PDB file of C-alpha atoms and ligand atoms in Angstrom:
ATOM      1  CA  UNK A   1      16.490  -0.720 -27.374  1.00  0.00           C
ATOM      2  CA  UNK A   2      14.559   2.482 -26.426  1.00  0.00           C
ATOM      3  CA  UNK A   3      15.817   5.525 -27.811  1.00  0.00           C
ATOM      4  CA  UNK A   4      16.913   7.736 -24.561  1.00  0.00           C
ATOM      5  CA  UNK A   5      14.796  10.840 -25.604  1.00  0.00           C
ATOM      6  CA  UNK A   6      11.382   8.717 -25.358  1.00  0.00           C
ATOM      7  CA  UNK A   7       9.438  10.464 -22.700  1.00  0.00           C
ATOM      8  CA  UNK A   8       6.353   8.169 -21.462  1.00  0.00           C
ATOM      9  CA  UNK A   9       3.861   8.475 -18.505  1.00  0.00           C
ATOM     10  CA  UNK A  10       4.162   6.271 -15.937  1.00  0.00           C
ATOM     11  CA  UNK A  11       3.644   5.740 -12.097  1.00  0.00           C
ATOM     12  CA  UNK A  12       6.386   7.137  -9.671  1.00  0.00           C
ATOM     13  CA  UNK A  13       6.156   5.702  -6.320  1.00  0.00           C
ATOM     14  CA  UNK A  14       8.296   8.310  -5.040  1.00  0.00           C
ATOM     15  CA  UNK A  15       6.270  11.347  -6.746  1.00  0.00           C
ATOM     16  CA  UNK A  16       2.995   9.728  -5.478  1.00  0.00           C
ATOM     17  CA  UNK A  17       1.359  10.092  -8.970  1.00  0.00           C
ATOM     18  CA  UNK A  18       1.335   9.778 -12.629  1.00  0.00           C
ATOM     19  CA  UNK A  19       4.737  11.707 -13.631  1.00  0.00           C
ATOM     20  CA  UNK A  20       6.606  12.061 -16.981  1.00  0.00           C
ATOM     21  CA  UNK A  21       9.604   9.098 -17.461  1.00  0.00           C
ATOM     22  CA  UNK A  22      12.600   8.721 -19.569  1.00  0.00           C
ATOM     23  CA  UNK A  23      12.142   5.088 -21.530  1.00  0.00           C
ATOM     24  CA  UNK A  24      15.759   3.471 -20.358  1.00  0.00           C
ATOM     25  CA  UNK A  25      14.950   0.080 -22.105  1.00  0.00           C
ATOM     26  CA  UNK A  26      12.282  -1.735 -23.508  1.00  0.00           C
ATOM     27  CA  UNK A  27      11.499  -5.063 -25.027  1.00  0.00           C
ATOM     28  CA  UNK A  28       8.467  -6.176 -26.692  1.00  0.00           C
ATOM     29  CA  UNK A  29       7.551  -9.900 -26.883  1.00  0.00           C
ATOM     30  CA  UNK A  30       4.040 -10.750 -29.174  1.00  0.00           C
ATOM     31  CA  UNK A  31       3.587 -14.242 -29.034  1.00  0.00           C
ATOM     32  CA  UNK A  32       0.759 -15.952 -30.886  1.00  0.00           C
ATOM     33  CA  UNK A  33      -0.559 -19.387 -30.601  1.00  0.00           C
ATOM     34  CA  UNK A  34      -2.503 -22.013 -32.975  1.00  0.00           C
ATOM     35  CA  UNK A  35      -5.870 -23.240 -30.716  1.00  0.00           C
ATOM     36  CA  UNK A  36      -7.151 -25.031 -33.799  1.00  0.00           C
ATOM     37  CA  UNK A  37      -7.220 -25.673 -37.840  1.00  0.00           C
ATOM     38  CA  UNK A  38      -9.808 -26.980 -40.145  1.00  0.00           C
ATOM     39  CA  UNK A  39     -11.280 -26.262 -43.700  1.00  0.00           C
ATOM     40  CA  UNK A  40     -11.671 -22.538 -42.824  1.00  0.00           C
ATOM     41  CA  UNK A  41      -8.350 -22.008 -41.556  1.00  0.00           C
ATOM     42  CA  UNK A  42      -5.963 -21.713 -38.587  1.00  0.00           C
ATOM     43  CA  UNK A  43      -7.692 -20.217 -35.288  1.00  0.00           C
ATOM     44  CA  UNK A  44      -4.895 -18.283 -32.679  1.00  0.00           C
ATOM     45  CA  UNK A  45      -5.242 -16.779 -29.647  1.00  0.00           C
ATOM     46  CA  UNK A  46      -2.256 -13.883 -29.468  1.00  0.00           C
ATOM     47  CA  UNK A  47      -0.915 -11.105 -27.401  1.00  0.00           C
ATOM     48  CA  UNK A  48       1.935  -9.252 -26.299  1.00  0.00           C
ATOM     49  CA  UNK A  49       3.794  -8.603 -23.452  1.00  0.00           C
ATOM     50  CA  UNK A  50       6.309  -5.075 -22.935  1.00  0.00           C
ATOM     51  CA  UNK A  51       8.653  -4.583 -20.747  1.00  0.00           C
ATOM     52  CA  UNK A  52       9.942  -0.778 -19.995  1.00  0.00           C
ATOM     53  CA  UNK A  53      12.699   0.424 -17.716  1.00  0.00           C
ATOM     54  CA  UNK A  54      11.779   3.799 -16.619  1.00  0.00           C
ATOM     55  CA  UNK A  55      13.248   6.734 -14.750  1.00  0.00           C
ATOM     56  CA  UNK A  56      10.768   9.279 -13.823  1.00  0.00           C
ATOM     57  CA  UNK A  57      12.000  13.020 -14.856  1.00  0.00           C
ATOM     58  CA  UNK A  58      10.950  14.446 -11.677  1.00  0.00           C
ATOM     59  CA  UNK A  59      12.477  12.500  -9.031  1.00  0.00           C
ATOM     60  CA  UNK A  60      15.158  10.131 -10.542  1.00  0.00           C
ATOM     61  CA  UNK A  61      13.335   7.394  -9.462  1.00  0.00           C
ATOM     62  CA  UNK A  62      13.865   4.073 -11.472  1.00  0.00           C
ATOM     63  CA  UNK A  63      10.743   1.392 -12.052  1.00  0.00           C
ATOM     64  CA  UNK A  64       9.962  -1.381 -14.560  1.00  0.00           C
ATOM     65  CA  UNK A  65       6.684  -1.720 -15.970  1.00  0.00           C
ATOM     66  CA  UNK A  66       4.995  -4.339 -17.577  1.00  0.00           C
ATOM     67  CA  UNK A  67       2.515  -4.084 -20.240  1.00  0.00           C
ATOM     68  CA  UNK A  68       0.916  -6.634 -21.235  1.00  0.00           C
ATOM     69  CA  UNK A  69      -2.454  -7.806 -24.058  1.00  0.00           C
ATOM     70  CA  UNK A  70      -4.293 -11.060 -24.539  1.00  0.00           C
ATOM     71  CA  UNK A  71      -6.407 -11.476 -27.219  1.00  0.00           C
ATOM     72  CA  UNK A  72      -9.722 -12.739 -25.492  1.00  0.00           C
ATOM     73  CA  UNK A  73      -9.084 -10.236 -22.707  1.00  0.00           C
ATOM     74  CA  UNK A  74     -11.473  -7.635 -24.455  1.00  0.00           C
ATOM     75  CA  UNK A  75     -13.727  -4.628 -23.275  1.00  0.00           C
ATOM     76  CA  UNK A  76     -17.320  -4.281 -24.658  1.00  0.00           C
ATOM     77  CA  UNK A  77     -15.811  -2.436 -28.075  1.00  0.00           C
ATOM     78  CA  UNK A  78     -14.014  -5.527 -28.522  1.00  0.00           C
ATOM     79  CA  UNK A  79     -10.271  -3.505 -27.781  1.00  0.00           C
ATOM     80  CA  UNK A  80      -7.918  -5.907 -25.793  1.00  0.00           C
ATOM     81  CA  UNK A  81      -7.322  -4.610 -22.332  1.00  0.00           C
ATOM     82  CA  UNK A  82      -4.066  -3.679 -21.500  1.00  0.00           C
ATOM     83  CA  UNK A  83      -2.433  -5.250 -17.915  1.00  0.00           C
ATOM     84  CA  UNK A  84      -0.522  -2.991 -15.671  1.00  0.00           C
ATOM     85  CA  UNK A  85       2.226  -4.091 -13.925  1.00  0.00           C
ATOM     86  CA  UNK A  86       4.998  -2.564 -11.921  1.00  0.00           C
ATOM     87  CA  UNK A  87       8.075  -3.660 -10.128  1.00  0.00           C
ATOM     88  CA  UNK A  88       8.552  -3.070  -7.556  1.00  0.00           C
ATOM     89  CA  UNK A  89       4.359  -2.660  -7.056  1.00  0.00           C
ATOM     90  CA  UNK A  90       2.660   0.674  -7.779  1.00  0.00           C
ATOM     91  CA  UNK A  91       1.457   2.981  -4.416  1.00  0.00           C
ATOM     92  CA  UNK A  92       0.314   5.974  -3.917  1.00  0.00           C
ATOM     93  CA  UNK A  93      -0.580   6.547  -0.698  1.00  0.00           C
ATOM     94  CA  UNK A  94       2.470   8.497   1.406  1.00  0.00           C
ATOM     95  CA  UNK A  95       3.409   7.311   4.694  1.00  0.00           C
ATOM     96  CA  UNK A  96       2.718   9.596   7.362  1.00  0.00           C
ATOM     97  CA  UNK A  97       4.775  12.763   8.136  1.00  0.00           C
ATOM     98  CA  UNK A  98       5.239  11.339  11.595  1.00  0.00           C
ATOM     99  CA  UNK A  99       6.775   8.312  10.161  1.00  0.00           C
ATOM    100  CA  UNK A 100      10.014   9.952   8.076  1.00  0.00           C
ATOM    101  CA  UNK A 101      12.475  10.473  10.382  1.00  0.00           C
ATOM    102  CA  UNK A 102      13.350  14.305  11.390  1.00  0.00           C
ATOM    103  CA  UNK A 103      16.542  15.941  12.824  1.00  0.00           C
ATOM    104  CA  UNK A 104      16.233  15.563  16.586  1.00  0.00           C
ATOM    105  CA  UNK A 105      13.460  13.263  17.084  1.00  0.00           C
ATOM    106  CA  UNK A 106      13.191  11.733  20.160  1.00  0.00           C
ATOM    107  CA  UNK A 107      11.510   8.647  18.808  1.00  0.00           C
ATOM    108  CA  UNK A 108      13.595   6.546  15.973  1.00  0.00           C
ATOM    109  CA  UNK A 109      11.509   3.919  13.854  1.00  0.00           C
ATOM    110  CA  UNK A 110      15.103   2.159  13.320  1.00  0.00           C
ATOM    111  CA  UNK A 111      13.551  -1.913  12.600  1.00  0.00           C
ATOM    112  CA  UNK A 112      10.349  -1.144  14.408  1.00  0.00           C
ATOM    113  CA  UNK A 113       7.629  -3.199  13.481  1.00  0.00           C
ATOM    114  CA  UNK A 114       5.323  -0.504  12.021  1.00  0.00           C
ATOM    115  CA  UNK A 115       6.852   1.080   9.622  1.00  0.00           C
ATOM    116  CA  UNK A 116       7.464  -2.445   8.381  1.00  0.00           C
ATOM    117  CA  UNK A 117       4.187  -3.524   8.581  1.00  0.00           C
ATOM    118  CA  UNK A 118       2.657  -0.483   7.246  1.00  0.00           C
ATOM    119  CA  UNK A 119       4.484  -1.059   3.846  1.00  0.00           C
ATOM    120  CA  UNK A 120       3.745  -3.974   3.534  1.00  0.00           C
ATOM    121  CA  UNK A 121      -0.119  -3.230   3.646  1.00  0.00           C
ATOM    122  CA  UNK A 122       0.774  -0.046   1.304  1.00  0.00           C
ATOM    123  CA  UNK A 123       2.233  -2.843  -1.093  1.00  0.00           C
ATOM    124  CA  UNK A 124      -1.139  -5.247  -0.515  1.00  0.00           C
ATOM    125  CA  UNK A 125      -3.388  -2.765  -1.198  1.00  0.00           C
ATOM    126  CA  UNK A 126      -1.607  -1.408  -4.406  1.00  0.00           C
ATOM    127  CA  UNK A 127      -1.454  -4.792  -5.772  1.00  0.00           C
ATOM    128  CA  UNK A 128      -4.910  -5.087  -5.446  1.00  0.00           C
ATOM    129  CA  UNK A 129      -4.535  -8.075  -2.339  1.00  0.00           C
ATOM    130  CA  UNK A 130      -7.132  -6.025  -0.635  1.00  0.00           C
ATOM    131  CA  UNK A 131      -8.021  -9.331   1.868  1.00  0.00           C
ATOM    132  CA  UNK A 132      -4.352  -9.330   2.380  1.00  0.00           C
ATOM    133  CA  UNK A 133      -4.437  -5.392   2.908  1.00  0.00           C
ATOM    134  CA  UNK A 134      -7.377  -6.143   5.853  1.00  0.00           C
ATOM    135  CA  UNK A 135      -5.315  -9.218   7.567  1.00  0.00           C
ATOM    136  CA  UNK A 136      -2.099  -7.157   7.655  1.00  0.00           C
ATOM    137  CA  UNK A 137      -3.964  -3.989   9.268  1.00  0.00           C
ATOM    138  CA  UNK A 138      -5.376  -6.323  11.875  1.00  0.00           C
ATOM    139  CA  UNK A 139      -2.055  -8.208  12.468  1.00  0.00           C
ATOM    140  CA  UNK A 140      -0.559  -4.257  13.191  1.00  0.00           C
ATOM    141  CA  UNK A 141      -3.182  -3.059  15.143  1.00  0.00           C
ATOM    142  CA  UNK A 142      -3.103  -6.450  17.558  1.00  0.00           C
ATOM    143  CA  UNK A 143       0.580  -6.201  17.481  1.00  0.00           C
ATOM    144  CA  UNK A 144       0.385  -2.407  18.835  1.00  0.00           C
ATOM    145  CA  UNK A 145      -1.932  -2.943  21.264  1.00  0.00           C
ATOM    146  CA  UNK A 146       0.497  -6.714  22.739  1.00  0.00           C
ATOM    147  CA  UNK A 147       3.525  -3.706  22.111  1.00  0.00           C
ATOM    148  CA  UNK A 148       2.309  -1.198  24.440  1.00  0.00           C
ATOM    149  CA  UNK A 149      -0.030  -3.113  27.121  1.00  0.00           C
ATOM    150  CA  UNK A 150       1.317  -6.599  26.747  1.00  0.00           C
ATOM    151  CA  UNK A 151      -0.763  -9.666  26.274  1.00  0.00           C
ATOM    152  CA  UNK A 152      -4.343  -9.562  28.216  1.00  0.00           C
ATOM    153  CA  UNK A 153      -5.465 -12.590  26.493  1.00  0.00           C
ATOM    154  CA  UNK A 154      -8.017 -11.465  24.198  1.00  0.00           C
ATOM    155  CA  UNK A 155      -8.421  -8.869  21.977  1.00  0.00           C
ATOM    156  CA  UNK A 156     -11.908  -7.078  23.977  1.00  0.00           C
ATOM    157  CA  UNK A 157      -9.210  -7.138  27.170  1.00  0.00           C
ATOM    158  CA  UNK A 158      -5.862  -5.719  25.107  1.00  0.00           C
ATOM    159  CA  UNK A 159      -8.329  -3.114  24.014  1.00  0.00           C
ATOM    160  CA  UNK A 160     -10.124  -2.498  27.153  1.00  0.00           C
ATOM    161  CA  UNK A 161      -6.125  -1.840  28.284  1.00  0.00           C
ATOM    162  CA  UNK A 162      -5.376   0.502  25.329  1.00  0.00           C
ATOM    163  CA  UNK A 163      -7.788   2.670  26.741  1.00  0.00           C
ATOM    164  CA  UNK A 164      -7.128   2.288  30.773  1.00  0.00           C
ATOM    165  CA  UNK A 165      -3.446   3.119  30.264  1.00  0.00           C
ATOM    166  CA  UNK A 166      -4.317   6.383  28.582  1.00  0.00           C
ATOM    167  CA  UNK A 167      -3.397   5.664  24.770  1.00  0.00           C
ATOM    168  CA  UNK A 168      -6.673   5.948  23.451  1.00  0.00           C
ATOM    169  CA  UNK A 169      -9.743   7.641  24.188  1.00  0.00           C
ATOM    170  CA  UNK A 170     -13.360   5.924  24.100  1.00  0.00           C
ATOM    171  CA  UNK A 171     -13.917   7.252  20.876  1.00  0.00           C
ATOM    172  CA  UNK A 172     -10.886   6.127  19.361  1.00  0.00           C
ATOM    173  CA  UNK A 173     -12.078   2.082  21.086  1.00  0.00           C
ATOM    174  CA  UNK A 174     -15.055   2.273  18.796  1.00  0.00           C
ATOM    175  CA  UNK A 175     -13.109   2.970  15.988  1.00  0.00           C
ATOM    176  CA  UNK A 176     -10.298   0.372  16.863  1.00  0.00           C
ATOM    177  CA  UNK A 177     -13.065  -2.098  17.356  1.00  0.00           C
ATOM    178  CA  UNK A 178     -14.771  -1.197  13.582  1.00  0.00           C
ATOM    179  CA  UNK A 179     -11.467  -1.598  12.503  1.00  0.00           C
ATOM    180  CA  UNK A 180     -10.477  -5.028  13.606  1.00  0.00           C
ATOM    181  CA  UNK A 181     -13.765  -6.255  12.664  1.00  0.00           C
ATOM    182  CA  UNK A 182     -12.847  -5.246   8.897  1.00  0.00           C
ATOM    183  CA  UNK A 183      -9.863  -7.746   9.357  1.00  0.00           C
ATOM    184  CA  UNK A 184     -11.873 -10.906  11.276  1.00  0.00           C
ATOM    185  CA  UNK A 185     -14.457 -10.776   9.164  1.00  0.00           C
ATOM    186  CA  UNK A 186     -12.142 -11.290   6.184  1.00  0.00           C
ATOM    187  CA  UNK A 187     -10.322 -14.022   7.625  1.00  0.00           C
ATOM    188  CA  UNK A 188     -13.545 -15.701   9.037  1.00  0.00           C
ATOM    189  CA  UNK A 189     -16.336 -14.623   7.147  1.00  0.00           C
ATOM    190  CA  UNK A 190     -15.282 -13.990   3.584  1.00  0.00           C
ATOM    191  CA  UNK A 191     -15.774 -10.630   3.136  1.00  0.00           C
ATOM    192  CA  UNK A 192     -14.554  -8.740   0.308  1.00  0.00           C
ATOM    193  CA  UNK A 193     -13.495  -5.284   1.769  1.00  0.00           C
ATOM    194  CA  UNK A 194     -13.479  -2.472  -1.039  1.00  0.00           C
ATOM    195  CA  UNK A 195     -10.057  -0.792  -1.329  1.00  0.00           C
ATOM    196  CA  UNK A 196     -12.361   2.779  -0.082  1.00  0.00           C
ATOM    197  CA  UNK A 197     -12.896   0.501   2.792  1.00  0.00           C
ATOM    198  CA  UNK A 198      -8.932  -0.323   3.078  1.00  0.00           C
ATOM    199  CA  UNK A 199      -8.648   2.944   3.069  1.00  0.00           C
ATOM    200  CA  UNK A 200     -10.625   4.134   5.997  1.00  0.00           C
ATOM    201  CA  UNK A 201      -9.108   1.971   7.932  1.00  0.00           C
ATOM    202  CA  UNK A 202      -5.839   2.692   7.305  1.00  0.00           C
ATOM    203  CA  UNK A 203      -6.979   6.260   8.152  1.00  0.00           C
ATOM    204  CA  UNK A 204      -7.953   5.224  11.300  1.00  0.00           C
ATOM    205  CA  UNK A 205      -5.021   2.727  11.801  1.00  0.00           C
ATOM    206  CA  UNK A 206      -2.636   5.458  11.430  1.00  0.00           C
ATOM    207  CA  UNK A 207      -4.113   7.943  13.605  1.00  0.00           C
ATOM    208  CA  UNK A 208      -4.368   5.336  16.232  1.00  0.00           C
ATOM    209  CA  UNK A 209      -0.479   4.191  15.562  1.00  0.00           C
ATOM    210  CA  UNK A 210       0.283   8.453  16.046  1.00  0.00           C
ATOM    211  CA  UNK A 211      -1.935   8.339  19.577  1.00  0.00           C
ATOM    212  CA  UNK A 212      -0.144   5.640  20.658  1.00  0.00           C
ATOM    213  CA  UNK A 213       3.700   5.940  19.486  1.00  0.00           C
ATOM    214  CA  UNK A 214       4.125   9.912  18.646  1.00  0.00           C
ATOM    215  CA  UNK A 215       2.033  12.332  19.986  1.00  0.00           C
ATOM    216  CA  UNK A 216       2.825  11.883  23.893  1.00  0.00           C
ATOM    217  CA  UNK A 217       5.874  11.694  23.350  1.00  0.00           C
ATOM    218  CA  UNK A 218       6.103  14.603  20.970  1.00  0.00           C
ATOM    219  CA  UNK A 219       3.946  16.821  23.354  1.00  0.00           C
ATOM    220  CA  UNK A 220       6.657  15.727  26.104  1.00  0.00           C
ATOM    221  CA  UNK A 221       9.583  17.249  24.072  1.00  0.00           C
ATOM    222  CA  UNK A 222       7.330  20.177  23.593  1.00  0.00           C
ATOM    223  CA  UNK A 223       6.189  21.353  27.347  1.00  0.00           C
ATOM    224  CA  UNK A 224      10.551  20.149  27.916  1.00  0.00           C
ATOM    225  CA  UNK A 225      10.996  23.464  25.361  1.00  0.00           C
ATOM    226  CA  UNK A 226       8.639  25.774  26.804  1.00  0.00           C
ATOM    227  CA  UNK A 227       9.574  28.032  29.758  1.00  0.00           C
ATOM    228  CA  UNK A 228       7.352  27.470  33.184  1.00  0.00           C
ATOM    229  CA  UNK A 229       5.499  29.772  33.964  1.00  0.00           C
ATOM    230  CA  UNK A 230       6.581  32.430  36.561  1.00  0.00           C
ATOM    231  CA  UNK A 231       5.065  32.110  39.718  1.00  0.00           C
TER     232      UNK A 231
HETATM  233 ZN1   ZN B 301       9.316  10.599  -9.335  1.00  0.00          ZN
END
């Protein structure tokens, strides 16, 4: 059992970083395991896996983290290299301010596919699934586009229809277009995308998914509030 005053550093999803965490629990499990014997001896392969239930200090936030060591898994000064792993997964990357919901917004997420989706990817991406990450932000992006202009039967025509209705500029189609590649070229071409790459195109995802779902109808709310001009 850990002793309550143990104070580690850990990963808060909720802080967005590296915070300070109060050890609630922790087991440690070494395990070792006889590959072979002869005249000079037993051979083993060994390692050890921890488990830690933590609550960061800053936030309350509870997580479990698992350490764990294999004995062949070895950097160039012949250290073992420790695994990371949390439950539930590790991210860092905050939503968007547009997607918390606010006292009087006009627009509730409520069980809306992107907020949904977006997670998801957060989770992908954190977990290193970085072809996964790509997929998902094409499966959004498609899905926004069949949300807001229905179905036009291919993805050049759902985007050309994006852009005709006003929800994006042309600027914005080039980007889109970049964007969606990332995604078919992982699903049809093998490519590896980086998790910078993942990155810039969630950048780009979510300032399309703001375009398209917040802004007009935030800048409707706001010309509601001002007062017309007097004539
Ligand atoms: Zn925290």
């Amino acid at each position: 059992m850990a002793d309550q005053d143990d104070v580690v550093k850990a990963h808060c999803n909720r802080c967005k970083g590296e915070t300070n965490h109060h050890v609630l629990f922790e087991l440690k499990e070494p395990w070792e395991e006889v590959i072979a014997e002869d005249e000079h001896g037993r051979h083993t392969i060994g390692g050890q896996e921890d488990f830690e239930v933590l609550k960061c200090c800053g936030c309350d936030n509870i997580t479990v983290r698992n350490r764990s060591w294999f004995s062949d898994d070895i950097d160039y000064n012949g250290r073992p290299v420790a695994r990371v792993r949390y439950y539930p997964p590790a991210t860092s990357r905050k939503p968007p301010e547009w997607l918390q919901a606010h006292e009087g917004d006009i627009f509730l997420w409520n069980d809306h596919f992107v907020p949904k989706l977006l997670h998801q990817i957060y989770v992908a991406l954190f977990s290193e699934c970085l072809a996964l990450a790509a997929m998902g932000i094409r499966a959004l992006l498609e899905r926004t586009m069949i949300d807001k202009c229905g179905d036009q039967g291919s993805f050049e025509a759902n985007l050309k229809a994006l852009r005709d209705q006003g929800f994006i500029g042309e600027k914005q189609v080039d980007a889109l277009r970049d964007t969606l590649e990332l995604g078919h070229a992982t699903i049809h071409r093998n490519f590896d995308p980086s998790s910078k790459e993942i990155l810039l195109a969630l950048d780009i995802t979510e300032a399309i998914l703001a375009a398209v779902y917040v802004h007009a109808d935030q800048a409707a709310a706001l010309k509601k509030r001002i007062p017309p001009r007097s004539k």
